[in-house]
Short mmCIF file of C-alpha atoms and ligand atoms in Angstrom, two decimals:
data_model
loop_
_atom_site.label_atom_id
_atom_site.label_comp_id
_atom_site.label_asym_id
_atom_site.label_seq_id
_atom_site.Cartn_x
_atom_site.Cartn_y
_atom_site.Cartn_z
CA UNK A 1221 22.60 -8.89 -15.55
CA UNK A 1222 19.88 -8.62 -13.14
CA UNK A 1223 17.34 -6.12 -13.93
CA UNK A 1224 16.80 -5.51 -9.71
CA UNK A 1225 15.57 -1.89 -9.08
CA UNK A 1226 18.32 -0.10 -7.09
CA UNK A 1227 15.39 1.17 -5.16
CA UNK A 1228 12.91 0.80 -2.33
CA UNK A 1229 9.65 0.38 -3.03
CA UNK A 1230 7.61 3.87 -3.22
CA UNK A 1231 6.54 4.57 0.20
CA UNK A 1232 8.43 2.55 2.08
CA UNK A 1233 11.65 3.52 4.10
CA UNK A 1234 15.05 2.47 5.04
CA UNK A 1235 16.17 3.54 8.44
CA UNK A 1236 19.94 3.64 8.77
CA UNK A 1237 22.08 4.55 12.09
CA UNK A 1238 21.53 6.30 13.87
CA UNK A 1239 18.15 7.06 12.82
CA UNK A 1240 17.60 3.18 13.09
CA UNK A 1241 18.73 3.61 16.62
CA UNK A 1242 16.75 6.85 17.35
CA UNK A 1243 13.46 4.58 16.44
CA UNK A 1244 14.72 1.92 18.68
CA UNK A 1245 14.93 3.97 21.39
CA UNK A 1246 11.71 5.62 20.68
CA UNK A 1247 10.14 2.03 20.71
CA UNK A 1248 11.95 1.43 24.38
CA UNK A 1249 10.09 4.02 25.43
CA UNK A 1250 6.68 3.06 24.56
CA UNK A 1251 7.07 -0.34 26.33
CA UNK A 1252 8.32 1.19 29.42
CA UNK A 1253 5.71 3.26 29.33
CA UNK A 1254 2.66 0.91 28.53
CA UNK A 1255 4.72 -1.99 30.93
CA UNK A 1256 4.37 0.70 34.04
CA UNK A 1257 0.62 0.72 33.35
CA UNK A 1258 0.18 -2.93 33.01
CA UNK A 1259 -0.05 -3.44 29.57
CA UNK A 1260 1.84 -6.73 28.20
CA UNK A 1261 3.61 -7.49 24.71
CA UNK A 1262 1.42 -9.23 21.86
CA UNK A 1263 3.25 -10.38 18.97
CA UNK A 1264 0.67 -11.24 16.42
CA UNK A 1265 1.17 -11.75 12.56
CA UNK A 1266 2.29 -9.36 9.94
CA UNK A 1267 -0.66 -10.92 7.71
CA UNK A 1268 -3.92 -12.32 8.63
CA UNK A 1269 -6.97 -13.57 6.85
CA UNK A 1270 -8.55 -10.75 4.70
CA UNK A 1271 -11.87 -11.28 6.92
CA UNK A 1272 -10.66 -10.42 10.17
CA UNK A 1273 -9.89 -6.78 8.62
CA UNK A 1274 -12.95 -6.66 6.70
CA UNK A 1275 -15.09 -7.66 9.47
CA UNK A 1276 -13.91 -5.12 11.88
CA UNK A 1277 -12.57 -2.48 10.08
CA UNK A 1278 -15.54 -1.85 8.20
CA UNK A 1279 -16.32 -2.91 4.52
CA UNK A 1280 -16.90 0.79 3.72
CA UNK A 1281 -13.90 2.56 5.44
CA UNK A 1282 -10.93 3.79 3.22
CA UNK A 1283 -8.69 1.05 4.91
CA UNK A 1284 -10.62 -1.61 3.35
CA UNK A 1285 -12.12 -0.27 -0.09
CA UNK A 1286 -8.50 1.48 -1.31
CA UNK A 1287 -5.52 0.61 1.11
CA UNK A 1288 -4.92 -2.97 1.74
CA UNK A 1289 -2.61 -5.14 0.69
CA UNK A 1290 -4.60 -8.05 -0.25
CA UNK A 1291 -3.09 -11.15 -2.30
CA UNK A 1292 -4.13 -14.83 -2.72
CA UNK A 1293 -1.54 -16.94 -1.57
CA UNK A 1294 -0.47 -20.27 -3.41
CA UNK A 1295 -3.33 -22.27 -2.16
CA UNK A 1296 -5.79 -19.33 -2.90
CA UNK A 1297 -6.61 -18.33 0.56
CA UNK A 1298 -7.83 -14.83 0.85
CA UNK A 1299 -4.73 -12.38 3.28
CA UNK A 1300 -3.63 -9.37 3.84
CA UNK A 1301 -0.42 -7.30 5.00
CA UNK A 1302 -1.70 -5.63 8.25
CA UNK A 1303 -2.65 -2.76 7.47
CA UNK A 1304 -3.66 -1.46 11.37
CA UNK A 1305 -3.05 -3.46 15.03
CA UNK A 1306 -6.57 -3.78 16.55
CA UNK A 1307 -8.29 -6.36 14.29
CA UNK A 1308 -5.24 -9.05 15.17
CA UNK A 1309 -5.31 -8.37 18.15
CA UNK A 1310 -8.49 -9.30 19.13
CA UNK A 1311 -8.54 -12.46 17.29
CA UNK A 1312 -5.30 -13.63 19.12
CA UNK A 1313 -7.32 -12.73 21.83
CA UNK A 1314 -10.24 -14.61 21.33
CA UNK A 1315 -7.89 -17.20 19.92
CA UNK A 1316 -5.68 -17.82 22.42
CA UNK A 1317 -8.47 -17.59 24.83
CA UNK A 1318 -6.63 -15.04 26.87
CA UNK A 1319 -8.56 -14.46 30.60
CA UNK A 1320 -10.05 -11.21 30.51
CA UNK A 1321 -9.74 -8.29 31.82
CA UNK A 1322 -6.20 -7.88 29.98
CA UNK A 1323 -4.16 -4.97 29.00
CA UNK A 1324 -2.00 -5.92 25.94
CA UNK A 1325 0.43 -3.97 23.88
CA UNK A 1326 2.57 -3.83 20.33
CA UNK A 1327 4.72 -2.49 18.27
CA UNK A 1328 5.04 -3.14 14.66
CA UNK A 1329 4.91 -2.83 10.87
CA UNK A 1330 1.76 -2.06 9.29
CA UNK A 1331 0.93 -1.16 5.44
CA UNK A 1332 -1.48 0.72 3.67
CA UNK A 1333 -2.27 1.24 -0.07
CA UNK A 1334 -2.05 4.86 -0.17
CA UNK A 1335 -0.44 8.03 -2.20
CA UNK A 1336 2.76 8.58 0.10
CA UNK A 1337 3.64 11.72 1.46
CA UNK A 1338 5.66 13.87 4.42
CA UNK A 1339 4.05 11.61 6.84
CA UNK A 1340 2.38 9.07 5.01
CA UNK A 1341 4.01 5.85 4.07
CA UNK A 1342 2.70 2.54 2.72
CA UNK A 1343 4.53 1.11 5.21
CA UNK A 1344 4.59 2.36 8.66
CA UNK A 1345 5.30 1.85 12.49
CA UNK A 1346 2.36 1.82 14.92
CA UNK A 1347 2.26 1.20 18.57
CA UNK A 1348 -0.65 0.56 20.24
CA UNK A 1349 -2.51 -0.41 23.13
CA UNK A 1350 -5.90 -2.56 24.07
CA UNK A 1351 -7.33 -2.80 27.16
CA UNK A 1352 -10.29 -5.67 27.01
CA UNK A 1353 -12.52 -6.38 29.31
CA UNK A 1354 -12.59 -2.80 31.55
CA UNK A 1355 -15.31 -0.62 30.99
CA UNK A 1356 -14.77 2.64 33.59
CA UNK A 1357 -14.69 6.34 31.65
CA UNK A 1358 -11.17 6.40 34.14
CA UNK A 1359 -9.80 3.42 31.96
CA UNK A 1360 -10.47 5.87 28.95
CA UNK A 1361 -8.69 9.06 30.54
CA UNK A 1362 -5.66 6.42 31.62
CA UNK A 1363 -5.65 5.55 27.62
CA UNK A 1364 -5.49 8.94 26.31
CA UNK A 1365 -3.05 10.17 29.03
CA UNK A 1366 -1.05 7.25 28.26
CA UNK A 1367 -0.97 8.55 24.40
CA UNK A 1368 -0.14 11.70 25.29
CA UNK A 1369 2.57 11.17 28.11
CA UNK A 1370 4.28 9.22 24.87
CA UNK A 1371 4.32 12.03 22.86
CA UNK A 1372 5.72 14.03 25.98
CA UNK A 1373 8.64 11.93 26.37
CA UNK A 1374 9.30 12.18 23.37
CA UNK A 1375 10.25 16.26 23.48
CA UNK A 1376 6.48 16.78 21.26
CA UNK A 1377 5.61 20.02 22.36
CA UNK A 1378 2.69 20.99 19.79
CA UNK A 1379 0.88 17.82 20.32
CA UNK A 1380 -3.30 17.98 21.29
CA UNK A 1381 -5.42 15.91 22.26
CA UNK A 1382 -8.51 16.07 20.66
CA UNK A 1383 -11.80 13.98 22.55
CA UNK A 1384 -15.40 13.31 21.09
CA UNK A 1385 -18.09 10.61 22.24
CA UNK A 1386 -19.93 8.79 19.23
CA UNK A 1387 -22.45 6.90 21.31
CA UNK A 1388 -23.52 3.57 22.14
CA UNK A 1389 -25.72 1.45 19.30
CA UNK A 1390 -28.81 3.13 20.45
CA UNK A 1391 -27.71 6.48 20.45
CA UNK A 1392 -26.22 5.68 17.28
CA UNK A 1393 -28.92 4.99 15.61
CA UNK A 1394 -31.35 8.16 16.65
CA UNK A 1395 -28.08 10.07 15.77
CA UNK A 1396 -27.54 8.48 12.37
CA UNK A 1397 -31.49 8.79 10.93
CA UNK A 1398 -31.52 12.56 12.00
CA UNK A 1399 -27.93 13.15 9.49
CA UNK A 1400 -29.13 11.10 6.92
CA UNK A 1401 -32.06 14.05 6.53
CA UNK A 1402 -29.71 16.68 7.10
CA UNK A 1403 -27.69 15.26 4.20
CA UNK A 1404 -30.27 14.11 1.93
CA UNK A 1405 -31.90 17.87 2.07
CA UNK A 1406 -28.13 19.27 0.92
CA UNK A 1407 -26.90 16.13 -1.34
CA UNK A 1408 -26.26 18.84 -4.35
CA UNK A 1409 -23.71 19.88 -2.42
CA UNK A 1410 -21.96 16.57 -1.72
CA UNK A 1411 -18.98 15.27 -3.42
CA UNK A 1412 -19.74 11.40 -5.57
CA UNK A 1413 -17.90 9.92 -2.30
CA UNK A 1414 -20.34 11.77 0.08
CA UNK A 1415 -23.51 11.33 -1.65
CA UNK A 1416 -22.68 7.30 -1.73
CA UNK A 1417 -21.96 7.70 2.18
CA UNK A 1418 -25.51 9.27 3.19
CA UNK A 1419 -27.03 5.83 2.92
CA UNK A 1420 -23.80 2.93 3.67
CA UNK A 1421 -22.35 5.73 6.18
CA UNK A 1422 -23.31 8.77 7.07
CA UNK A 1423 -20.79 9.67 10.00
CA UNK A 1424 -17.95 9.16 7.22
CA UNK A 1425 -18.77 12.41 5.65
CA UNK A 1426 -17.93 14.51 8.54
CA UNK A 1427 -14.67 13.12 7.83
CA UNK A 1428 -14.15 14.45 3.93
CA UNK A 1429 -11.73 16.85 3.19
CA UNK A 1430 -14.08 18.32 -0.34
CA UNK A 1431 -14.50 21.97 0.65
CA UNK A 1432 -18.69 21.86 -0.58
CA UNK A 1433 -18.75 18.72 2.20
CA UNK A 1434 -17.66 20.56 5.03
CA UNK A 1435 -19.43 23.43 4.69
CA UNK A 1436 -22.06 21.24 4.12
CA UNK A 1437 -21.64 19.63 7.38
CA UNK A 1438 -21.04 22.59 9.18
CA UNK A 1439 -24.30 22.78 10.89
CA UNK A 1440 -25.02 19.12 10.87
CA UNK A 1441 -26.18 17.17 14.18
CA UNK A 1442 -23.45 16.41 15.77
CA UNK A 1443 -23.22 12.35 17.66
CA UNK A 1444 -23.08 14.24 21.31
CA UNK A 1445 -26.38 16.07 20.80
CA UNK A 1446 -28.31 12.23 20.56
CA UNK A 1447 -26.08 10.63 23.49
CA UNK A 1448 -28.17 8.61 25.77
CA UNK A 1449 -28.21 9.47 29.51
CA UNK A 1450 -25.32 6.41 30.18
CA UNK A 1451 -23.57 7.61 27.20
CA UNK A 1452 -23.51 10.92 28.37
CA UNK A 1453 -22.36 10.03 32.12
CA UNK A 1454 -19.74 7.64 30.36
CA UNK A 1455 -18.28 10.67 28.35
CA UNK A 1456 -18.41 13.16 31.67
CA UNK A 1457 -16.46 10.30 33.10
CA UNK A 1458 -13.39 10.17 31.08
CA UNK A 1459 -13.20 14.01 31.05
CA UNK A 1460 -13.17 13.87 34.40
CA UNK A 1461 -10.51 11.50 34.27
CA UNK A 1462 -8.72 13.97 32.13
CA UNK A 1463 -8.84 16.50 34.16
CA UNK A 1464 -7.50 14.47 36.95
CA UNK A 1465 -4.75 13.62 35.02
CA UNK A 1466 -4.37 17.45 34.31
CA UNK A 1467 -3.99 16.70 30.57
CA UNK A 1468 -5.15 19.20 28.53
CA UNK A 1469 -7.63 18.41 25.86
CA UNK A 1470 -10.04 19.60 23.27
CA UNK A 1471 -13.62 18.33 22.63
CA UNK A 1472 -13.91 17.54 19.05
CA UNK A 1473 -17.97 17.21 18.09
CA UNK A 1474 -16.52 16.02 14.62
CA UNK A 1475 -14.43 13.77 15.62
CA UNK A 1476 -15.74 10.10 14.69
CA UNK A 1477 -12.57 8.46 13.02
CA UNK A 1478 -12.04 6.36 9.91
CA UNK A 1479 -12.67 2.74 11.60
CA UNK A 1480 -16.23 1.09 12.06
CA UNK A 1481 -15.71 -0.20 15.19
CA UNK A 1482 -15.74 2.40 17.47
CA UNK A 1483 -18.22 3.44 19.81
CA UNK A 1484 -18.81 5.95 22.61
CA UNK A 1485 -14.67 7.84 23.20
CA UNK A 1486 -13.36 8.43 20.58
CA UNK A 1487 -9.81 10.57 20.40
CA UNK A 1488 -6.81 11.44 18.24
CA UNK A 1489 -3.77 13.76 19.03
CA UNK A 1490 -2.88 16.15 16.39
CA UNK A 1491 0.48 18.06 15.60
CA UNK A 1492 0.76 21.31 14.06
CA UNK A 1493 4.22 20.94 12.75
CA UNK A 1494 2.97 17.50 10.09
CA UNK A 1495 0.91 19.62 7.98
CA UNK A 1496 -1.78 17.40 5.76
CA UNK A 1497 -0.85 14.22 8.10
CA UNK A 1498 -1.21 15.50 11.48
CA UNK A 1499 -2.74 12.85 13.08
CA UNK A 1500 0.24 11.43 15.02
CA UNK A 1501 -2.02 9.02 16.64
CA UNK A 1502 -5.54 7.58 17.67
CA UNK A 1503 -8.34 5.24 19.45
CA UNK A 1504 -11.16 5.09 20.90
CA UNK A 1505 -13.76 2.49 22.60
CA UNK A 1506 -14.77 -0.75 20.92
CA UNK A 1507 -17.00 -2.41 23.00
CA UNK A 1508 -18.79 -4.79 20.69
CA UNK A 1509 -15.75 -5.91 18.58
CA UNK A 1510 -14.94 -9.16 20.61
CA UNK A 1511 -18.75 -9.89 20.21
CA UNK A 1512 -19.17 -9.27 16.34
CA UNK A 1513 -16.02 -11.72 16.42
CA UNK A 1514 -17.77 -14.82 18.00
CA UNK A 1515 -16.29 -13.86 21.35
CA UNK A 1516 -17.59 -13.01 24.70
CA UNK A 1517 -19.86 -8.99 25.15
CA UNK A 1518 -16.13 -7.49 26.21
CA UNK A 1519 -15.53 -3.68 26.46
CA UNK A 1520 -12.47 -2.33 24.70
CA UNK A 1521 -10.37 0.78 24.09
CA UNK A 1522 -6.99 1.37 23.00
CA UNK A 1523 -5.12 3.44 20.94
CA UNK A 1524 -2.31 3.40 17.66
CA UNK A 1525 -0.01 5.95 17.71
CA UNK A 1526 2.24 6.29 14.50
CA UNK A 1527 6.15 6.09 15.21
CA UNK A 1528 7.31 7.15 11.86
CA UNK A 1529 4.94 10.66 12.34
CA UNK A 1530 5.98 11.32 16.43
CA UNK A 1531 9.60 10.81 14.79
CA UNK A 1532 9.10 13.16 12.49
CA UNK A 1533 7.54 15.74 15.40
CA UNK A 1534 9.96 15.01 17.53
CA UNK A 1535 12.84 17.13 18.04
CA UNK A 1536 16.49 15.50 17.05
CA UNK A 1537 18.76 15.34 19.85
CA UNK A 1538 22.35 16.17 18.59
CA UNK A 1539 24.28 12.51 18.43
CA UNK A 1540 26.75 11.59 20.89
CA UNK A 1541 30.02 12.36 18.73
CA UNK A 1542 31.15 8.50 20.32
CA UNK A 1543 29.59 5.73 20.86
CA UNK A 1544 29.94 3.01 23.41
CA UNK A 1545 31.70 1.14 21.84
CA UNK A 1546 35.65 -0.50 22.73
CA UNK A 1547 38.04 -1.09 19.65
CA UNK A 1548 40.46 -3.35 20.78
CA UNK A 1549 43.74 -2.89 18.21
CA UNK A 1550 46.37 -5.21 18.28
CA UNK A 1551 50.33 -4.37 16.73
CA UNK A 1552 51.40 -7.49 15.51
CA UNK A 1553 49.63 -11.00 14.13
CA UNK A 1554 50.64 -12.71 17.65
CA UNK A 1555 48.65 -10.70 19.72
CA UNK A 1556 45.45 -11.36 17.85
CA UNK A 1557 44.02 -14.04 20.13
CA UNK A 1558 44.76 -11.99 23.39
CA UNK A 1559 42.36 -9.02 21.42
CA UNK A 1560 39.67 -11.62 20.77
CA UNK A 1561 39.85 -13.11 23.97
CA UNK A 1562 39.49 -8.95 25.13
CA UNK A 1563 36.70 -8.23 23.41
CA UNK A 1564 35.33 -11.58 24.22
CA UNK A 1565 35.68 -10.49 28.04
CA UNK A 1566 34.25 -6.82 27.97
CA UNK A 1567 31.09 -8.13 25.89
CA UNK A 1568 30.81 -10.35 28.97
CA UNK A 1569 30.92 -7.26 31.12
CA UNK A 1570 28.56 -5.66 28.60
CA UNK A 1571 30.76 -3.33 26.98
CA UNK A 1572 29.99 -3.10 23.70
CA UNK A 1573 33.29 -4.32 21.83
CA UNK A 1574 35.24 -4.68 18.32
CA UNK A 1575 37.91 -6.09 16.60
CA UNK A 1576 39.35 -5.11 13.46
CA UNK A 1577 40.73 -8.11 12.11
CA UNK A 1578 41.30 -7.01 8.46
CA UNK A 1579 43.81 -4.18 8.91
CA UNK A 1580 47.17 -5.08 9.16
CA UNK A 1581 48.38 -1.89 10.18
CA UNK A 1582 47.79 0.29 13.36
CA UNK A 1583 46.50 2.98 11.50
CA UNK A 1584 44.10 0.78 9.28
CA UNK A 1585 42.68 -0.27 13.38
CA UNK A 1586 42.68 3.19 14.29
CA UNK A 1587 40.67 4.40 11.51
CA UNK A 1588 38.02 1.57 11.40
CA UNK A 1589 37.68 2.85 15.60
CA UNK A 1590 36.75 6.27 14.08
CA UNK A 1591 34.53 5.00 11.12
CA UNK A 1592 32.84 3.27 14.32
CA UNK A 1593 32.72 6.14 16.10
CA UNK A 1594 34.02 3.96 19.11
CA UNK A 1595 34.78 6.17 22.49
CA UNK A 1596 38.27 4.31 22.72
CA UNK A 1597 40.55 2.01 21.71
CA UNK A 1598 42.39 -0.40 23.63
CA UNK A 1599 46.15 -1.13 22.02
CA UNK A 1600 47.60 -4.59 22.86
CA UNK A 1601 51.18 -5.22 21.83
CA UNK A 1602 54.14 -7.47 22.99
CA UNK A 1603 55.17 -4.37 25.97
CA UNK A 1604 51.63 -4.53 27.23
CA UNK A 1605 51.23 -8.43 27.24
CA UNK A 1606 54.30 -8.73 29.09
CA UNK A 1607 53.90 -6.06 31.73
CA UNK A 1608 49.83 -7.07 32.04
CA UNK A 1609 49.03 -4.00 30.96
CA UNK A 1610 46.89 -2.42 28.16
CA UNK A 1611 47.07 0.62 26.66
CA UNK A 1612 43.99 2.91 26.54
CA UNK A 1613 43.09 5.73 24.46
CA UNK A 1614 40.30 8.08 24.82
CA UNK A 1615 39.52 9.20 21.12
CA UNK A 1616 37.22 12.05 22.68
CA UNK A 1617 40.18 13.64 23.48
CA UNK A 1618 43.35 11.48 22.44
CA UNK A 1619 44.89 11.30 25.46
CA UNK A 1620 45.78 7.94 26.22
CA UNK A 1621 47.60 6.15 29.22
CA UNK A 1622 48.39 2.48 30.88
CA UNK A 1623 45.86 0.98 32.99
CA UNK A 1624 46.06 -3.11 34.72
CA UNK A 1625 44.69 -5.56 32.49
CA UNK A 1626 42.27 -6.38 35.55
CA UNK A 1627 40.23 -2.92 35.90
CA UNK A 1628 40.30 -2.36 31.98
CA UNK A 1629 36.04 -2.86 32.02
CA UNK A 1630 35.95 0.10 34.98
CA UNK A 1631 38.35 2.11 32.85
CA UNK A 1632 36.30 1.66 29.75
CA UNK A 1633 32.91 2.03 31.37
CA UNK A 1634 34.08 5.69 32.87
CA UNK A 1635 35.14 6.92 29.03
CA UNK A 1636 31.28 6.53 27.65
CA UNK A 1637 29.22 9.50 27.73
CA UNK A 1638 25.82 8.07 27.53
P1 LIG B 3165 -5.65 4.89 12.76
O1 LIG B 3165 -6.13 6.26 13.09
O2 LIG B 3165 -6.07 4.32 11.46
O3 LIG B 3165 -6.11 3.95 13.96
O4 LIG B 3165 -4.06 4.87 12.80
C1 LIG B 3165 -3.36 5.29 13.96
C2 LIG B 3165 -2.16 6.14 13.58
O5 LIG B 3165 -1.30 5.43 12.69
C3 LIG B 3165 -2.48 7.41 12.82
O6 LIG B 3165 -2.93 8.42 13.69
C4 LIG B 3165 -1.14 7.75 12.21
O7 LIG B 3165 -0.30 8.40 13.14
C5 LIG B 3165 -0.58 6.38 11.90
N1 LIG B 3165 -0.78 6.10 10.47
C6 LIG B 3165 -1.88 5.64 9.86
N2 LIG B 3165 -1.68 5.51 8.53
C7 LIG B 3165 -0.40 5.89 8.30
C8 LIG B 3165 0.44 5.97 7.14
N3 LIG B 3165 0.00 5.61 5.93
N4 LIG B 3165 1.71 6.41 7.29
C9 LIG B 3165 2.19 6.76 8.50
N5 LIG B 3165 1.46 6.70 9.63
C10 LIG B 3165 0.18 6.27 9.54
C11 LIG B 3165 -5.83 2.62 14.02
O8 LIG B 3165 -5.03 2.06 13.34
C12 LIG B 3165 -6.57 1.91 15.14
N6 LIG B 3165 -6.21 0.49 15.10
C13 LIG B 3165 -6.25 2.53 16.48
C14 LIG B 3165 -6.90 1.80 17.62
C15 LIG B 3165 -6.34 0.89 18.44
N7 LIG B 3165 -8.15 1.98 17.99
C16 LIG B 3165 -8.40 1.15 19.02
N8 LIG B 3165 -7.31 0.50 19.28
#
């Protein structure tokens, strides 16, 4: 006997029908959307060399000292399961030598080493955006609106977007020196985590969740009181661009995000209805990533948004009781070929169709229909053959009649409701 687990891994999902097709559709959506604002699909690998995360990540963010999936592989090379889009994309960029400006966009897997919960999965959908090489504070507000009008579509009502500007290296830095006093004068009152952040990373600890740290931080400088004038313009710019848009947003002072590549926007969109996860998505600029990876001084932005959390946001639409689908039953052995040639010719005319070759019986056809929630079936017997007819029952509503063998497609196409 095998001793295989009957069990997914924890933190990891199955997704079944229809929710399977509910995150399909979800998906569609997102590429429709980022494909009417330019953006193209990049398909990059599920695993990349360990560096490429480490290097732009941040050796001191959470993603990279607790949550990746790191392994050697048989020849000892150094990888690691994606565990976020950006960082592979900008290789394959750089890679690939891809002309610049370009507007790129995925969808895909991405795993993190973490204790799962409503919302939180160790392995988990993201789609994202990354616009390289475009600079303007309006190609910020078209990112974040972009985010948003996602979560719109989607029927996310409670969804806000949350805005901050972190500065440029030089504003950084003034910023940086002046919390590094304000922490070191109130490091009794910082968690083990916090204390060890003051001097690898200060901005982390506006990030920490320890009660003592954020009242700590409560009165700390903040990265918008040290922007530089161009910073400052930069950020008016994209909240101008906002308002343009007429999206509705918050300013978050606090808001500097878990990755160390960021720079001057940074944003996130928040739901009220994920409670402890309610980040349902998040980006910001990253203007000297393509640099720091050999590449050319390229301004960035873009964005991740996490499918399995705007799923869970979402409201449910009630299923279609029927799908579109055609169940062609045939009454006796002989007409088996005409029902495969059928099916063959109303997948040709894209109608979904089926065959139940298995069942002997009618009723055996008719109930494999129903387990396939089909919208109809189409009966073929030796009467229909011979007058070139079929015969075609709605299993909305049972009724069922005789229409010609040539306008069956038309016929089938009128009984699906979506
Ligand atoms: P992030 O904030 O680390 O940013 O992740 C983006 C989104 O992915 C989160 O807001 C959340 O919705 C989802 N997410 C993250 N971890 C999990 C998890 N364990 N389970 C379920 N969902 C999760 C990034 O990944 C950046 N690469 C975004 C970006 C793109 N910045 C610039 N370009």
């Amino acid at each position: 006997m095998s001793d295989l687990k009957q069990s997914r891994p924890k933190g990891t999902q199955d997704f079944v029908p229809p929710d399977s097709e509910r995150r399909r559709r979800a998906e569609d959506r997102f590429r429709h959307l980022a494909e009417a604002c330019g953006y193209r699909e990049i398909i990059t690998p599920t695993f990349e060399h360990t560096a490429v995360f480490v290097k732009s990540s941040g050796e001191t963010s959470d993603i990279v000292t607790k949550e990746m999936y790191s392994f050697k592989d048989r020849a000892e090379r150094d990888l690691t399961l994606r565990p976020e889009g950006t960082p592979g994309a900008v290789r394959a960029v750089l890679e690939n030598r891809l002309r610049l400006p370009c507007r790129l966009y995925y969808v895909g897997p991405c795993f993190r080493y973490s204790r799962p919960q409503k919302g939180r999965y160790r392995e988990f959908g993201q789609l994202g955006v990354e616009a390289l090489g475009e600079a303007s504070p309006f190609v910020d507000a078209e990112v974040i609106f972009l985010g948003s009008a996602f979560f719109a579509s989607l029927g996310i009502r409670d969804c806000t977007t949350q805005v901050n500007s972190i500065g440029c290296r030089e504003c950084r830095t003034t910023h940086r020196d002046a919390l590094r006093k304000y922490l070191l004068d109130r490091k009794d009152q910082l968690c083990e985590d916090c204390r060890l952040r003051i001097d690898r990373n200060p901005l982390r600890v506006f990030d920490c969740k320890v009660e003592t740290c954020r009242h700590a931080v409560a009165g700390a400088p903040t990265p918008r009181q040290y922007l530089c004038p161009s910073c400052q313009a930069h950020f008016a710019g994209v909240l101008a661009g906002l308002d343009r848009h007429g999206l509705h947003y918050v300013v978050n002072d606090r808001l500097v995000r878990g990755l160390d590549y960021y720079n001057r926007t940074t944003f996130e969109y928040i739901s009220a209805s994920l409670g402890a996860q309610d980040s349902l998505g998040g980006g910001g600029r990253y203007d000297y990533l393509l640099e720091e990876f050999g590449g050319p001084d390229t301004p960035a932005i873009g964005f991740a948004l996490g499918l399995d959390r705007a799923l869970l946001a979402a409201p449910v639409a009630p299923a279609p009781p029927r799908r579109s689908l055609a169940f062609v039953v045939w009454l006796t052995e002989a007409e088996t070929g005409a029902a495969e040639k059928l099916a063959d010719r109303l997948r040709a005319d894209g109608i979904p169709a089926q065959v139940d070759y298995d069942s002997r019986k009618v009723k055996g056809q008719f109930r494999s229909a129903d387990a396939a929630q089909a919208a109809c079936c189409i009966v073929i017997g030796p009467d229909e053959l011979a007058k070139g007819v079929y015969s075609l029952k709605d299993l909305a509503t049972g009724e069922q009649r005789e229409v010609p063998s040539d306008t069956i497609s038309a016929e089938v196409r009128a009984l699906f409701r979506d």
